[in-house]
Every structure is written in C-alpha cells, then in structure tokens.
Amino acid sequence: MLFRVFHKNTLVPFALLPFLMGLLWAKALLGEPQVAVPFEVPMPLTELLWGYINPQSKLLPLISLFLAFLTVYALNRLNTKYVLLRRQSVLPGVVFLVFVSGYTVVQALNPVWFFTPLFAWALHKLFQGGSKSDASVEVFNMMFLVSVGSLFFARGLYWVPLLWCGMIVVNIMSLRNFLASFIGLVLPYFLTFGAYFYMDRHLELVEVLFENLLSPAPVFTHNGFSKFYNGVMVLLILLGLLATIRQSSSFKILTRRYYRVMLWLVVYAVFLAATPFFSMELIPVLGVSVTIILSNYFEALKPGLWQNLFFYIFIGMTFLAQLFV
C-alpha cells in the first residue's frame, strides 16, 4: 500500500519523492505563473528579490517548489536526528507536501516560502540546544534564522515569542541564552537598518516593517468544497493532537519536550489564523508542525485498513481540492 511505500527506509520512497512533488505541483507548474505578494510594500529582502524576478517567468512555481523541497529536507532531517517517529523514512516530507498542496494559490511564489525552510531549520537549532549544557550558540542561530526569514516575510516575527516559550519547554532558558537569542534576533535588523541609513531610507524601513506587521491580510473566498476540505484537515489534525497527547507518556523525556513544542506550534498557529493578520500564507508555516503531528498519527494507527484508509483520505482530499477549490 502507498503508506507502506513512503514509510520504508529504502531508496524507493526517496526516488518517488521528486515524482510526488511534481505531481502535487503540476497545476501550478503548467498554469499561468503567479507571484503572490501579500502586501503592496515588500520587506527588504523580498524587494531585492523582486528586482531580479520576471512576473511572467515560468520559473516562479519552480522556485516555490524548490523552497518546499528545502523544507521537506529539513523536516526529514528533524525526524532522523531527533527520532520523532519510530521509523526513519520520508513520511514527514510526504505529509508536508500533501498538506500544503490543497490550495494552488499557496504554491505561488510568496515571501512566506522563503521564511518556511529557515523556520524549520530554526527548530533544528532549538532541539539541538535541548541536548546541550550550553545552548547559547544554538539559540543565537535559531533566532538569526528566523530574523533573516522575517526580512522576507515580516510576520515570521510573530513566532518569536513561541520560540522563547520553546526554550522554556526544552529546558534551556537562562539569562545567558535569552540574551544570545535576542542578539541573534536583532543583528540582521541592525545590519539592514545600517544599510538603509546609508541610503537615507531608514525611516522608510520602519514604515515598511509596521505596514507588514499590522496590515490586515487579504481574505481568501472559500467555496463549499474548500470548507469541506478544511473540515477534513481540521479533523485529522485534532485526531493527531489527541493521539500525540495520549502517547506522550511513552516518549523519552527529550522527545516528549520536542513534541510539546510541536503541539504548541499547532495551537499557536490556529490562534494566529483567527486574527485578521494571516490568511492562506499561514499554511506552509503551520505545515512545519502539523507534519510531525500527522506523521505520528498515521504511524500510530493500526497497520492495515485504517492506516491506509486515513492516509488515502488525506492524499485524495488534496487532489480533489486542487480541482474544485
């Protein structure tokens, strides 16, 4: 069955992964190119990037697909290094790709795609710090990655408080580590402000930052099928959360802390989704934490009928959403 294929630690699922990526991105790759800029005033690195991008280029969906692949690689490495699932496989990457592919508008080249892989690698640094007595370097790198990502997608800064909470969860919060993380957060903005000050555009930078952080996000108009699709995804996520909570007592201490971070990331993203500051661009960032929760849920299901049925529902709903949303 399909679940077994992607849940094996062999060359076959690794070879099939690029094929699955192309299949899920086929509509975006074959259709008209889109550059989905959520706000009229882009952040500094986004502005720099847009100066080299042709809005009519057929390469645009390939760029977002490449960034999705970087996120897939980061999530698979997260599972491999910190043993979040019972078996090492490409399952987390597959789940991420399926989760973010339901809405073709999400596959457009959006600044959030530059933030998402950096955020996934920031979690690497957070978890790596949890296994060290001195985690100052790891938390500096964690916040530095998030800060650089926010220079593409300013609302990535909304995840900074939760990452500080994550430092408490993995038991590495101290004054030294907090200051190291704060320096990592501020340094990219300090360098950017210096460059803008040199160009006599420093006040413009402040305006751009607040414009991106506080402006209401464009509202996506849902149809009947998209509402049904969202309901199915929400149900699967809830089942995944309940399964993870139920299994938490059987996890090792460090693994239990890592899953707590993932659980809080899901809850926090759902809270952000209820605000007027986020719309469809939230899906890739939400996918980083949802991927581990759903992968654990599919793995925990009894092998056979139910495991394959829920996995097929998950994939099938995504392909149907591409047709009817």
PDB file of C-alpha atoms in Angstrom:
ATOM      1  CA  MET A   1       0.000   0.000   0.000  1.00  0.00           C
ATOM      2  CA  LEU A   2       1.004   3.647  -0.503  1.00  0.00           C
ATOM      3  CA  PHE A   3       1.602   4.319   3.198  1.00  0.00           C
ATOM      4  CA  ARG A   4       3.996   1.387   3.457  1.00  0.00           C
ATOM      5  CA  VAL A   5       5.920   2.580   0.399  1.00  0.00           C
ATOM      6  CA  PHE A   6       6.649   6.014   1.912  1.00  0.00           C
ATOM      7  CA  HIS A   7       7.217   4.598   5.401  1.00  0.00           C
ATOM      8  CA  LYS A   8      10.174   2.442   4.396  1.00  0.00           C
ATOM      9  CA  ASN A   9      13.773   3.480   4.903  1.00  0.00           C
ATOM     10  CA  THR A  10      14.855   2.395   1.405  1.00  0.00           C
ATOM     11  CA  LEU A  11      15.812   4.106  -1.844  1.00  0.00           C
ATOM     12  CA  VAL A  12      12.342   3.566  -3.364  1.00  0.00           C
ATOM     13  CA  PRO A  13      10.463   6.277  -1.383  1.00  0.00           C
ATOM     14  CA  PHE A  14      13.370   8.690  -1.827  1.00  0.00           C
ATOM     15  CA  ALA A  15      13.228   8.131  -5.594  1.00  0.00           C
ATOM     16  CA  LEU A  16       9.439   8.600  -5.637  1.00  0.00           C
ATOM     17  CA  LEU A  17       9.531  11.852  -3.656  1.00  0.00           C
ATOM     18  CA  PRO A  18      10.501  14.144  -6.616  1.00  0.00           C
ATOM     19  CA  PHE A  19       7.763  12.499  -8.706  1.00  0.00           C
ATOM     20  CA  LEU A  20       5.191  13.181  -5.970  1.00  0.00           C
ATOM     21  CA  MET A  21       6.381  16.784  -5.687  1.00  0.00           C
ATOM     22  CA  GLY A  22       5.951  17.336  -9.420  1.00  0.00           C
ATOM     23  CA  LEU A  23       2.524  15.689  -9.367  1.00  0.00           C
ATOM     24  CA  LEU A  24       1.257  17.815  -6.495  1.00  0.00           C
ATOM     25  CA  TRP A  25       2.674  20.985  -8.069  1.00  0.00           C
ATOM     26  CA  ALA A  26       1.548  20.101 -11.639  1.00  0.00           C
ATOM     27  CA  LYS A  27      -1.299  22.625 -11.779  1.00  0.00           C
ATOM     28  CA  ALA A  28       0.979  25.481 -10.679  1.00  0.00           C
ATOM     29  CA  LEU A  29       3.810  24.358 -12.974  1.00  0.00           C
ATOM     30  CA  LEU A  30       1.599  24.057 -16.062  1.00  0.00           C
ATOM     31  CA  GLY A  31      -0.672  27.038 -15.411  1.00  0.00           C
ATOM     32  CA  GLU A  32      -0.092  30.767 -15.525  1.00  0.00           C
ATOM     33  CA  PRO A  33       2.773  31.964 -13.276  1.00  0.00           C
ATOM     34  CA  GLN A  34       1.797  33.794 -10.107  1.00  0.00           C
ATOM     35  CA  VAL A  35       3.709  35.993  -7.708  1.00  0.00           C
ATOM     36  CA  ALA A  36       1.609  36.213  -4.586  1.00  0.00           C
ATOM     37  CA  VAL A  37       2.809  39.289  -2.718  1.00  0.00           C
ATOM     38  CA  PRO A  38       0.552  39.735   0.330  1.00  0.00           C
ATOM     39  CA  PHE A  39       1.250  43.447   0.742  1.00  0.00           C
ATOM     40  CA  GLU A  40       1.978  46.326  -1.589  1.00  0.00           C
ATOM     41  CA  VAL A  41       5.150  47.241   0.329  1.00  0.00           C
ATOM     42  CA  PRO A  42       7.604  44.269   0.381  1.00  0.00           C
ATOM     43  CA  MET A  43      10.215  43.652   3.057  1.00  0.00           C
ATOM     44  CA  PRO A  44      13.881  44.467   2.216  1.00  0.00           C
ATOM     45  CA  LEU A  45      14.995  41.004   1.046  1.00  0.00           C
ATOM     46  CA  THR A  46      11.727  40.496  -0.833  1.00  0.00           C
ATOM     47  CA  GLU A  47      12.160  43.880  -2.530  1.00  0.00           C
ATOM     48  CA  LEU A  48      15.700  42.917  -3.508  1.00  0.00           C
ATOM     49  CA  LEU A  49      14.492  39.581  -4.872  1.00  0.00           C
ATOM     50  CA  TRP A  50      11.598  41.026  -6.859  1.00  0.00           C
ATOM     51  CA  GLY A  51      14.081  43.223  -8.699  1.00  0.00           C
ATOM     52  CA  TYR A  52      15.545  40.096 -10.318  1.00  0.00           C
ATOM     53  CA  ILE A  53      12.284  38.205 -10.967  1.00  0.00           C
ATOM     54  CA  ASN A  54      10.169  38.432 -14.098  1.00  0.00           C
ATOM     55  CA  PRO A  55       6.490  38.207 -13.009  1.00  0.00           C
ATOM     56  CA  GLN A  56       5.714  36.298 -16.224  1.00  0.00           C
ATOM     57  CA  SER A  57       8.524  33.770 -15.824  1.00  0.00           C
ATOM     58  CA  LYS A  58       7.606  30.072 -15.916  1.00  0.00           C
ATOM     59  CA  LEU A  59      10.297  29.511 -13.292  1.00  0.00           C
ATOM     60  CA  LEU A  60       8.235  31.050 -10.481  1.00  0.00           C
ATOM     61  CA  PRO A  61       6.458  27.843  -9.358  1.00  0.00           C
ATOM     62  CA  LEU A  62       9.779  26.013  -9.662  1.00  0.00           C
ATOM     63  CA  ILE A  63      11.282  28.443  -7.140  1.00  0.00           C
ATOM     64  CA  SER A  64       8.463  27.852  -4.649  1.00  0.00           C
ATOM     65  CA  LEU A  65       8.726  24.091  -5.296  1.00  0.00           C
ATOM     66  CA  PHE A  66      12.482  24.240  -4.608  1.00  0.00           C
ATOM     67  CA  LEU A  67      11.824  26.091  -1.328  1.00  0.00           C
ATOM     68  CA  ALA A  68       9.208  23.479  -0.435  1.00  0.00           C
ATOM     69  CA  PHE A  69      11.850  20.809  -1.124  1.00  0.00           C
ATOM     70  CA  LEU A  70      14.264  22.546   1.269  1.00  0.00           C
ATOM     71  CA  THR A  71      11.542  22.438   3.923  1.00  0.00           C
ATOM     72  CA  VAL A  72      10.908  18.748   3.171  1.00  0.00           C
ATOM     73  CA  TYR A  73      14.613  18.045   3.620  1.00  0.00           C
ATOM     74  CA  ALA A  74      14.682  19.968   6.917  1.00  0.00           C
ATOM     75  CA  LEU A  75      11.661  18.059   8.272  1.00  0.00           C
ATOM     76  CA  ASN A  76      13.055  14.674   7.261  1.00  0.00           C
ATOM     77  CA  ARG A  77      16.340  15.604   8.944  1.00  0.00           C
ATOM     78  CA  LEU A  78      14.405  16.702  12.031  1.00  0.00           C
ATOM     79  CA  ASN A  79      12.831  13.259  12.231  1.00  0.00           C
ATOM     80  CA  THR A  80      16.118  11.470  11.534  1.00  0.00           C
ATOM     81  CA  LYS A  81      18.227  13.362  14.042  1.00  0.00           C
ATOM     82  CA  TYR A  82      15.759  13.568  16.936  1.00  0.00           C
ATOM     83  CA  VAL A  83      13.904  10.265  16.361  1.00  0.00           C
ATOM     84  CA  LEU A  84      10.439  11.810  16.429  1.00  0.00           C
ATOM     85  CA  LEU A  85       8.904   8.778  14.697  1.00  0.00           C
ATOM     86  CA  ARG A  86       9.524   5.095  15.288  1.00  0.00           C
ATOM     87  CA  ARG A  87      10.989   4.586  11.818  1.00  0.00           C
ATOM     88  CA  GLN A  88      13.264   6.738   9.691  1.00  0.00           C
ATOM     89  CA  SER A  89      11.566   7.466   6.361  1.00  0.00           C
ATOM     90  CA  VAL A  90      10.437  10.255   4.022  1.00  0.00           C
ATOM     91  CA  LEU A  91       6.950  10.211   5.579  1.00  0.00           C
ATOM     92  CA  PRO A  92       7.255  13.701   7.187  1.00  0.00           C
ATOM     93  CA  GLY A  93       8.259  15.201   3.838  1.00  0.00           C
ATOM     94  CA  VAL A  94       5.350  13.493   2.064  1.00  0.00           C
ATOM     95  CA  VAL A  95       2.862  14.689   4.679  1.00  0.00           C
ATOM     96  CA  PHE A  96       4.174  18.254   4.409  1.00  0.00           C
ATOM     97  CA  LEU A  97       3.885  18.284   0.616  1.00  0.00           C
ATOM     98  CA  VAL A  98       0.339  16.931   0.697  1.00  0.00           C
ATOM     99  CA  PHE A  99      -0.731  19.336   3.441  1.00  0.00           C
ATOM    100  CA  VAL A 100       0.490  22.486   1.640  1.00  0.00           C
ATOM    101  CA  SER A 101      -0.745  21.457  -1.826  1.00  0.00           C
ATOM    102  CA  GLY A 102      -4.508  21.602  -1.400  1.00  0.00           C
ATOM    103  CA  TYR A 103      -4.721  25.259  -2.425  1.00  0.00           C
ATOM    104  CA  THR A 104      -2.847  26.108  -5.621  1.00  0.00           C
ATOM    105  CA  VAL A 105      -2.694  29.752  -4.526  1.00  0.00           C
ATOM    106  CA  VAL A 106      -0.405  28.615  -1.691  1.00  0.00           C
ATOM    107  CA  GLN A 107       2.015  27.189  -4.275  1.00  0.00           C
ATOM    108  CA  ALA A 108       2.537  30.630  -5.802  1.00  0.00           C
ATOM    109  CA  LEU A 109       5.833  32.370  -5.070  1.00  0.00           C
ATOM    110  CA  ASN A 110       5.017  34.070  -1.782  1.00  0.00           C
ATOM    111  CA  PRO A 111       7.556  35.589   0.665  1.00  0.00           C
ATOM    112  CA  VAL A 112       6.382  33.028   3.227  1.00  0.00           C
ATOM    113  CA  TRP A 113       8.132  30.298   1.217  1.00  0.00           C
ATOM    114  CA  PHE A 114      11.497  31.935   1.933  1.00  0.00           C
ATOM    115  CA  PHE A 115      10.669  32.030   5.639  1.00  0.00           C
ATOM    116  CA  THR A 116       9.373  28.449   5.974  1.00  0.00           C
ATOM    117  CA  PRO A 117      12.605  26.432   5.437  1.00  0.00           C
ATOM    118  CA  LEU A 118      14.509  28.845   7.681  1.00  0.00           C
ATOM    119  CA  PHE A 119      11.867  28.346  10.368  1.00  0.00           C
ATOM    120  CA  ALA A 120      12.168  24.561  10.028  1.00  0.00           C
ATOM    121  CA  TRP A 121      15.948  24.788  10.473  1.00  0.00           C
ATOM    122  CA  ALA A 122      15.415  27.111  13.452  1.00  0.00           C
ATOM    123  CA  LEU A 123      13.564  24.224  15.130  1.00  0.00           C
ATOM    124  CA  HIS A 124      16.661  22.102  14.476  1.00  0.00           C
ATOM    125  CA  LYS A 125      18.704  24.578  16.477  1.00  0.00           C
ATOM    126  CA  LEU A 126      16.142  24.685  19.279  1.00  0.00           C
ATOM    127  CA  PHE A 127      16.077  20.886  19.602  1.00  0.00           C
ATOM    128  CA  GLN A 128      19.859  20.698  19.298  1.00  0.00           C
ATOM    129  CA  GLY A 129      20.158  23.150  22.164  1.00  0.00           C
ATOM    130  CA  GLY A 130      17.942  20.919  24.293  1.00  0.00           C
ATOM    131  CA  SER A 131      20.632  18.233  24.358  1.00  0.00           C
ATOM    132  CA  LYS A 132      23.475  20.592  25.347  1.00  0.00           C
ATOM    133  CA  SER A 133      24.509  22.144  28.643  1.00  0.00           C
ATOM    134  CA  ASP A 134      25.462  25.396  26.883  1.00  0.00           C
ATOM    135  CA  ALA A 135      22.920  26.187  24.174  1.00  0.00           C
ATOM    136  CA  SER A 136      23.826  29.850  23.597  1.00  0.00           C
ATOM    137  CA  VAL A 137      25.226  29.235  20.094  1.00  0.00           C
ATOM    138  CA  GLU A 138      22.189  27.167  19.066  1.00  0.00           C
ATOM    139  CA  VAL A 139      19.619  29.707  20.262  1.00  0.00           C
ATOM    140  CA  PHE A 140      21.583  32.538  18.636  1.00  0.00           C
ATOM    141  CA  ASN A 141      21.472  30.630  15.327  1.00  0.00           C
ATOM    142  CA  MET A 142      17.793  29.808  15.861  1.00  0.00           C
ATOM    143  CA  MET A 143      16.755  33.439  16.187  1.00  0.00           C
ATOM    144  CA  PHE A 144      19.187  34.570  13.494  1.00  0.00           C
ATOM    145  CA  LEU A 145      17.476  32.215  11.005  1.00  0.00           C
ATOM    146  CA  VAL A 146      14.014  33.445  11.995  1.00  0.00           C
ATOM    147  CA  SER A 147      15.148  37.072  11.811  1.00  0.00           C
ATOM    148  CA  VAL A 148      16.622  36.636   8.307  1.00  0.00           C
ATOM    149  CA  GLY A 149      13.426  34.880   7.255  1.00  0.00           C
ATOM    150  CA  SER A 150      11.343  37.764   8.567  1.00  0.00           C
ATOM    151  CA  LEU A 151      13.240  40.130   6.259  1.00  0.00           C
ATOM    152  CA  PHE A 152      11.361  38.254   3.523  1.00  0.00           C
ATOM    153  CA  PHE A 153       8.142  37.665   5.470  1.00  0.00           C
ATOM    154  CA  ALA A 154       7.801  40.146   8.335  1.00  0.00           C
ATOM    155  CA  ARG A 155       5.058  38.211  10.110  1.00  0.00           C
ATOM    156  CA  GLY A 156       7.544  35.480  10.838  1.00  0.00           C
ATOM    157  CA  LEU A 157       8.354  37.670  13.857  1.00  0.00           C
ATOM    158  CA  TYR A 158       5.034  36.562  15.338  1.00  0.00           C
ATOM    159  CA  TRP A 159       6.671  33.185  16.071  1.00  0.00           C
ATOM    160  CA  VAL A 160       9.477  34.695  18.159  1.00  0.00           C
ATOM    161  CA  PRO A 161       7.541  34.633  21.492  1.00  0.00           C
ATOM    162  CA  LEU A 162       6.650  30.986  20.950  1.00  0.00           C
ATOM    163  CA  LEU A 163      10.272  30.075  20.268  1.00  0.00           C
ATOM    164  CA  TRP A 164      11.207  31.695  23.572  1.00  0.00           C
ATOM    165  CA  CYS A 165       8.490  29.574  25.180  1.00  0.00           C
ATOM    166  CA  GLY A 166      10.033  26.611  23.352  1.00  0.00           C
ATOM    167  CA  MET A 167      13.329  27.351  25.078  1.00  0.00           C
ATOM    168  CA  ILE A 168      11.499  27.008  28.393  1.00  0.00           C
ATOM    169  CA  VAL A 169       9.878  23.734  27.273  1.00  0.00           C
ATOM    170  CA  VAL A 170      13.207  22.134  26.294  1.00  0.00           C
ATOM    171  CA  ASN A 171      14.742  23.496  29.496  1.00  0.00           C
ATOM    172  CA  ILE A 172      17.404  25.809  28.042  1.00  0.00           C
ATOM    173  CA  MET A 173      16.019  29.186  29.063  1.00  0.00           C
ATOM    174  CA  SER A 174      18.506  31.228  31.062  1.00  0.00           C
ATOM    175  CA  LEU A 175      19.597  34.858  31.077  1.00  0.00           C
ATOM    176  CA  ARG A 176      22.680  33.993  29.001  1.00  0.00           C
ATOM    177  CA  ASN A 177      20.681  32.027  26.421  1.00  0.00           C
ATOM    178  CA  PHE A 178      17.913  34.625  26.273  1.00  0.00           C
ATOM    179  CA  LEU A 179      20.467  37.380  25.568  1.00  0.00           C
ATOM    180  CA  ALA A 180      22.136  35.191  22.912  1.00  0.00           C
ATOM    181  CA  SER A 181      18.774  34.615  21.214  1.00  0.00           C
ATOM    182  CA  PHE A 182      17.916  38.321  21.449  1.00  0.00           C
ATOM    183  CA  ILE A 183      21.219  39.281  19.795  1.00  0.00           C
ATOM    184  CA  GLY A 184      20.547  36.731  17.038  1.00  0.00           C
ATOM    185  CA  LEU A 185      17.122  38.286  16.510  1.00  0.00           C
ATOM    186  CA  VAL A 186      18.318  41.899  16.431  1.00  0.00           C
ATOM    187  CA  LEU A 187      21.552  41.504  14.433  1.00  0.00           C
ATOM    188  CA  PRO A 188      20.014  41.121  10.903  1.00  0.00           C
ATOM    189  CA  TYR A 189      17.769  44.146  11.538  1.00  0.00           C
ATOM    190  CA  PHE A 190      20.704  46.162  12.868  1.00  0.00           C
ATOM    191  CA  LEU A 191      22.675  45.437   9.680  1.00  0.00           C
ATOM    192  CA  THR A 192      19.634  46.164   7.489  1.00  0.00           C
ATOM    193  CA  PHE A 193      18.952  49.432   9.299  1.00  0.00           C
ATOM    194  CA  GLY A 194      22.600  50.415   8.779  1.00  0.00           C
ATOM    195  CA  ALA A 195      22.313  49.786   5.034  1.00  0.00           C
ATOM    196  CA  TYR A 196      19.050  51.753   4.829  1.00  0.00           C
ATOM    197  CA  PHE A 197      20.562  54.557   6.933  1.00  0.00           C
ATOM    198  CA  TYR A 198      23.444  54.750   4.455  1.00  0.00           C
ATOM    199  CA  MET A 199      20.872  55.112   1.650  1.00  0.00           C
ATOM    200  CA  ASP A 200      18.906  57.649   3.744  1.00  0.00           C
ATOM    201  CA  ARG A 201      15.903  55.297   3.787  1.00  0.00           C
ATOM    202  CA  HIS A 202      15.903  54.301   7.481  1.00  0.00           C
ATOM    203  CA  LEU A 203      12.511  55.883   8.212  1.00  0.00           C
ATOM    204  CA  GLU A 204      11.098  54.018   5.224  1.00  0.00           C
ATOM    205  CA  LEU A 205      12.329  50.741   6.726  1.00  0.00           C
ATOM    206  CA  VAL A 206      10.386  51.375   9.951  1.00  0.00           C
ATOM    207  CA  GLU A 207       7.244  52.195   7.969  1.00  0.00           C
ATOM    208  CA  VAL A 208       7.614  49.058   5.831  1.00  0.00           C
ATOM    209  CA  LEU A 209       8.057  46.865   8.905  1.00  0.00           C
ATOM    210  CA  PHE A 210       4.951  48.178  10.656  1.00  0.00           C
ATOM    211  CA  GLU A 211       2.955  48.075   7.399  1.00  0.00           C
ATOM    212  CA  ASN A 212       3.752  44.382   7.005  1.00  0.00           C
ATOM    213  CA  LEU A 213       3.192  43.505  10.649  1.00  0.00           C
ATOM    214  CA  LEU A 214      -0.091  45.300  11.257  1.00  0.00           C
ATOM    215  CA  SER A 215      -1.988  45.479   7.949  1.00  0.00           C
ATOM    216  CA  PRO A 216      -4.970  43.110   7.579  1.00  0.00           C
ATOM    217  CA  ALA A 217      -4.237  40.157   5.315  1.00  0.00           C
ATOM    218  CA  PRO A 218      -6.187  39.607   2.065  1.00  0.00           C
ATOM    219  CA  VAL A 219      -9.185  37.362   2.737  1.00  0.00           C
ATOM    220  CA  PHE A 220      -9.481  34.163   0.695  1.00  0.00           C
ATOM    221  CA  THR A 221     -13.007  33.485  -0.587  1.00  0.00           C
ATOM    222  CA  HIS A 222     -13.974  29.877   0.176  1.00  0.00           C
ATOM    223  CA  ASN A 223     -16.486  27.791  -1.732  1.00  0.00           C
ATOM    224  CA  GLY A 224     -18.459  24.808  -0.467  1.00  0.00           C
ATOM    225  CA  PHE A 225     -15.760  22.245  -1.243  1.00  0.00           C
ATOM    226  CA  SER A 226     -12.951  24.282   0.332  1.00  0.00           C
ATOM    227  CA  LYS A 227     -14.971  24.472   3.557  1.00  0.00           C
ATOM    228  CA  PHE A 228     -15.467  20.701   3.468  1.00  0.00           C
ATOM    229  CA  TYR A 229     -11.755  20.193   2.739  1.00  0.00           C
ATOM    230  CA  ASN A 230     -10.798  22.441   5.661  1.00  0.00           C
ATOM    231  CA  GLY A 231     -13.135  20.470   7.911  1.00  0.00           C
ATOM    232  CA  VAL A 232     -11.459  17.187   6.972  1.00  0.00           C
ATOM    233  CA  MET A 233      -7.976  18.643   7.548  1.00  0.00           C
ATOM    234  CA  VAL A 234      -9.001  20.100  10.908  1.00  0.00           C
ATOM    235  CA  LEU A 235     -10.454  16.729  11.938  1.00  0.00           C
ATOM    236  CA  LEU A 236      -7.233  14.919  11.016  1.00  0.00           C
ATOM    237  CA  ILE A 237      -5.150  17.485  12.918  1.00  0.00           C
ATOM    238  CA  LEU A 238      -7.374  17.106  16.004  1.00  0.00           C
ATOM    239  CA  LEU A 239      -7.040  13.321  15.842  1.00  0.00           C
ATOM    240  CA  GLY A 240      -3.276  13.756  15.511  1.00  0.00           C
ATOM    241  CA  LEU A 241      -3.119  16.077  18.514  1.00  0.00           C
ATOM    242  CA  LEU A 242      -5.175  13.691  20.667  1.00  0.00           C
ATOM    243  CA  ALA A 243      -3.053  10.713  19.602  1.00  0.00           C
ATOM    244  CA  THR A 244       0.169  12.572  20.403  1.00  0.00           C
ATOM    245  CA  ILE A 245      -1.091  13.657  23.816  1.00  0.00           C
ATOM    246  CA  ARG A 246      -2.189  10.096  24.577  1.00  0.00           C
ATOM    247  CA  GLN A 247       1.219   8.692  23.584  1.00  0.00           C
ATOM    248  CA  SER A 248       3.301  11.363  25.316  1.00  0.00           C
ATOM    249  CA  SER A 249       3.847   9.303  28.491  1.00  0.00           C
ATOM    250  CA  SER A 250       5.621   6.626  26.424  1.00  0.00           C
ATOM    251  CA  PHE A 251       8.091   9.072  24.863  1.00  0.00           C
ATOM    252  CA  LYS A 252      11.586   9.644  26.174  1.00  0.00           C
ATOM    253  CA  ILE A 253      11.997  12.859  28.173  1.00  0.00           C
ATOM    254  CA  LEU A 254      13.675  14.848  25.398  1.00  0.00           C
ATOM    255  CA  THR A 255      11.290  13.511  22.739  1.00  0.00           C
ATOM    256  CA  ARG A 256       8.347  14.468  24.932  1.00  0.00           C
ATOM    257  CA  ARG A 257       9.685  18.034  25.116  1.00  0.00           C
ATOM    258  CA  TYR A 258      10.113  18.191  21.345  1.00  0.00           C
ATOM    259  CA  TYR A 259       6.513  17.077  20.837  1.00  0.00           C
ATOM    260  CA  ARG A 260       5.296  19.663  23.326  1.00  0.00           C
ATOM    261  CA  VAL A 261       6.946  22.350  21.200  1.00  0.00           C
ATOM    262  CA  MET A 262       5.209  20.955  18.105  1.00  0.00           C
ATOM    263  CA  LEU A 263       1.856  20.829  19.892  1.00  0.00           C
ATOM    264  CA  TRP A 264       2.146  24.430  20.995  1.00  0.00           C
ATOM    265  CA  LEU A 265       3.206  25.480  17.498  1.00  0.00           C
ATOM    266  CA  VAL A 266      -0.018  23.993  16.101  1.00  0.00           C
ATOM    267  CA  VAL A 267      -2.190  25.642  18.749  1.00  0.00           C
ATOM    268  CA  TYR A 268      -0.398  28.965  18.309  1.00  0.00           C
ATOM    269  CA  ALA A 269      -0.814  28.869  14.512  1.00  0.00           C
ATOM    270  CA  VAL A 270      -4.529  28.163  14.902  1.00  0.00           C
ATOM    271  CA  PHE A 271      -4.748  31.172  17.211  1.00  0.00           C
ATOM    272  CA  LEU A 272      -2.953  33.343  14.624  1.00  0.00           C
ATOM    273  CA  ALA A 273      -5.307  32.069  11.917  1.00  0.00           C
ATOM    274  CA  ALA A 274      -8.213  33.552  13.896  1.00  0.00           C
ATOM    275  CA  THR A 275      -6.660  37.035  13.715  1.00  0.00           C
ATOM    276  CA  PRO A 276      -7.030  39.409  10.739  1.00  0.00           C
ATOM    277  CA  PHE A 277      -3.257  39.395  10.170  1.00  0.00           C
ATOM    278  CA  PHE A 278      -2.998  35.980   8.458  1.00  0.00           C
ATOM    279  CA  SER A 279      -4.687  34.235   5.567  1.00  0.00           C
ATOM    280  CA  MET A 280      -3.595  31.403   3.251  1.00  0.00           C
ATOM    281  CA  GLU A 281       0.103  32.240   3.663  1.00  0.00           C
ATOM    282  CA  LEU A 282      -0.108  30.664   7.128  1.00  0.00           C
ATOM    283  CA  ILE A 283      -0.421  27.142   5.653  1.00  0.00           C
ATOM    284  CA  PRO A 284       3.294  26.456   4.886  1.00  0.00           C
ATOM    285  CA  VAL A 285       4.413  27.588   8.360  1.00  0.00           C
ATOM    286  CA  LEU A 286       1.576  25.648  10.008  1.00  0.00           C
ATOM    287  CA  GLY A 287       2.656  22.648   7.938  1.00  0.00           C
ATOM    288  CA  VAL A 288       6.052  22.530   9.668  1.00  0.00           C
ATOM    289  CA  SER A 289       4.483  21.481  12.992  1.00  0.00           C
ATOM    290  CA  VAL A 290       1.391  19.724  11.620  1.00  0.00           C
ATOM    291  CA  THR A 291       3.654  17.440   9.576  1.00  0.00           C
ATOM    292  CA  ILE A 292       5.199  15.798  12.639  1.00  0.00           C
ATOM    293  CA  ILE A 293       1.851  15.520  14.444  1.00  0.00           C
ATOM    294  CA  LEU A 294       0.090  13.900  11.455  1.00  0.00           C
ATOM    295  CA  SER A 295       3.045  11.639  10.648  1.00  0.00           C
ATOM    296  CA  ASN A 296       2.994  10.345  14.208  1.00  0.00           C
ATOM    297  CA  TYR A 297      -0.787   9.820  13.966  1.00  0.00           C
ATOM    298  CA  PHE A 298      -0.594   7.841  10.709  1.00  0.00           C
ATOM    299  CA  GLU A 299       2.240   5.752  12.131  1.00  0.00           C
ATOM    300  CA  ALA A 300       0.310   5.045  15.340  1.00  0.00           C
ATOM    301  CA  LEU A 301      -2.792   3.767  13.511  1.00  0.00           C
ATOM    302  CA  LYS A 302      -3.224   0.015  13.383  1.00  0.00           C
ATOM    303  CA  PRO A 303      -1.433  -1.250  10.259  1.00  0.00           C
ATOM    304  CA  GLY A 304      -3.802  -2.326   7.541  1.00  0.00           C
ATOM    305  CA  LEU A 305      -7.240  -0.958   6.713  1.00  0.00           C
ATOM    306  CA  TRP A 306      -7.441   2.125   8.969  1.00  0.00           C
ATOM    307  CA  GLN A 307      -3.876   3.255   8.417  1.00  0.00           C
ATOM    308  CA  ASN A 308      -4.229   3.112   4.638  1.00  0.00           C
ATOM    309  CA  LEU A 309      -7.784   4.494   4.638  1.00  0.00           C
ATOM    310  CA  PHE A 310      -6.876   7.674   6.556  1.00  0.00           C
ATOM    311  CA  PHE A 311      -3.716   8.148   4.503  1.00  0.00           C
ATOM    312  CA  TYR A 312      -5.676   7.811   1.236  1.00  0.00           C
ATOM    313  CA  ILE A 313      -8.311  10.261   2.519  1.00  0.00           C
ATOM    314  CA  PHE A 314      -5.550  12.733   3.329  1.00  0.00           C
ATOM    315  CA  ILE A 315      -3.987  12.483  -0.140  1.00  0.00           C
ATOM    316  CA  GLY A 316      -7.264  12.148  -2.039  1.00  0.00           C
ATOM    317  CA  MET A 317      -8.785  15.262  -0.461  1.00  0.00           C
ATOM    318  CA  THR A 318      -5.729  17.264  -1.510  1.00  0.00           C
ATOM    319  CA  PHE A 319      -6.025  16.235  -5.156  1.00  0.00           C
ATOM    320  CA  LEU A 320      -9.775  16.961  -5.130  1.00  0.00           C
ATOM    321  CA  ALA A 321      -9.129  20.383  -3.575  1.00  0.00           C
ATOM    322  CA  GLN A 322      -6.804  21.223  -6.474  1.00  0.00           C
ATOM    323  CA  LEU A 323      -9.677  20.525  -8.873  1.00  0.00           C
ATOM    324  CA  PHE A 324     -12.610  22.138  -7.088  1.00  0.00           C
ATOM    325  CA  VAL A 325     -11.196  24.978  -4.963  1.00  0.00           C
TER     326      VAL A 325
END
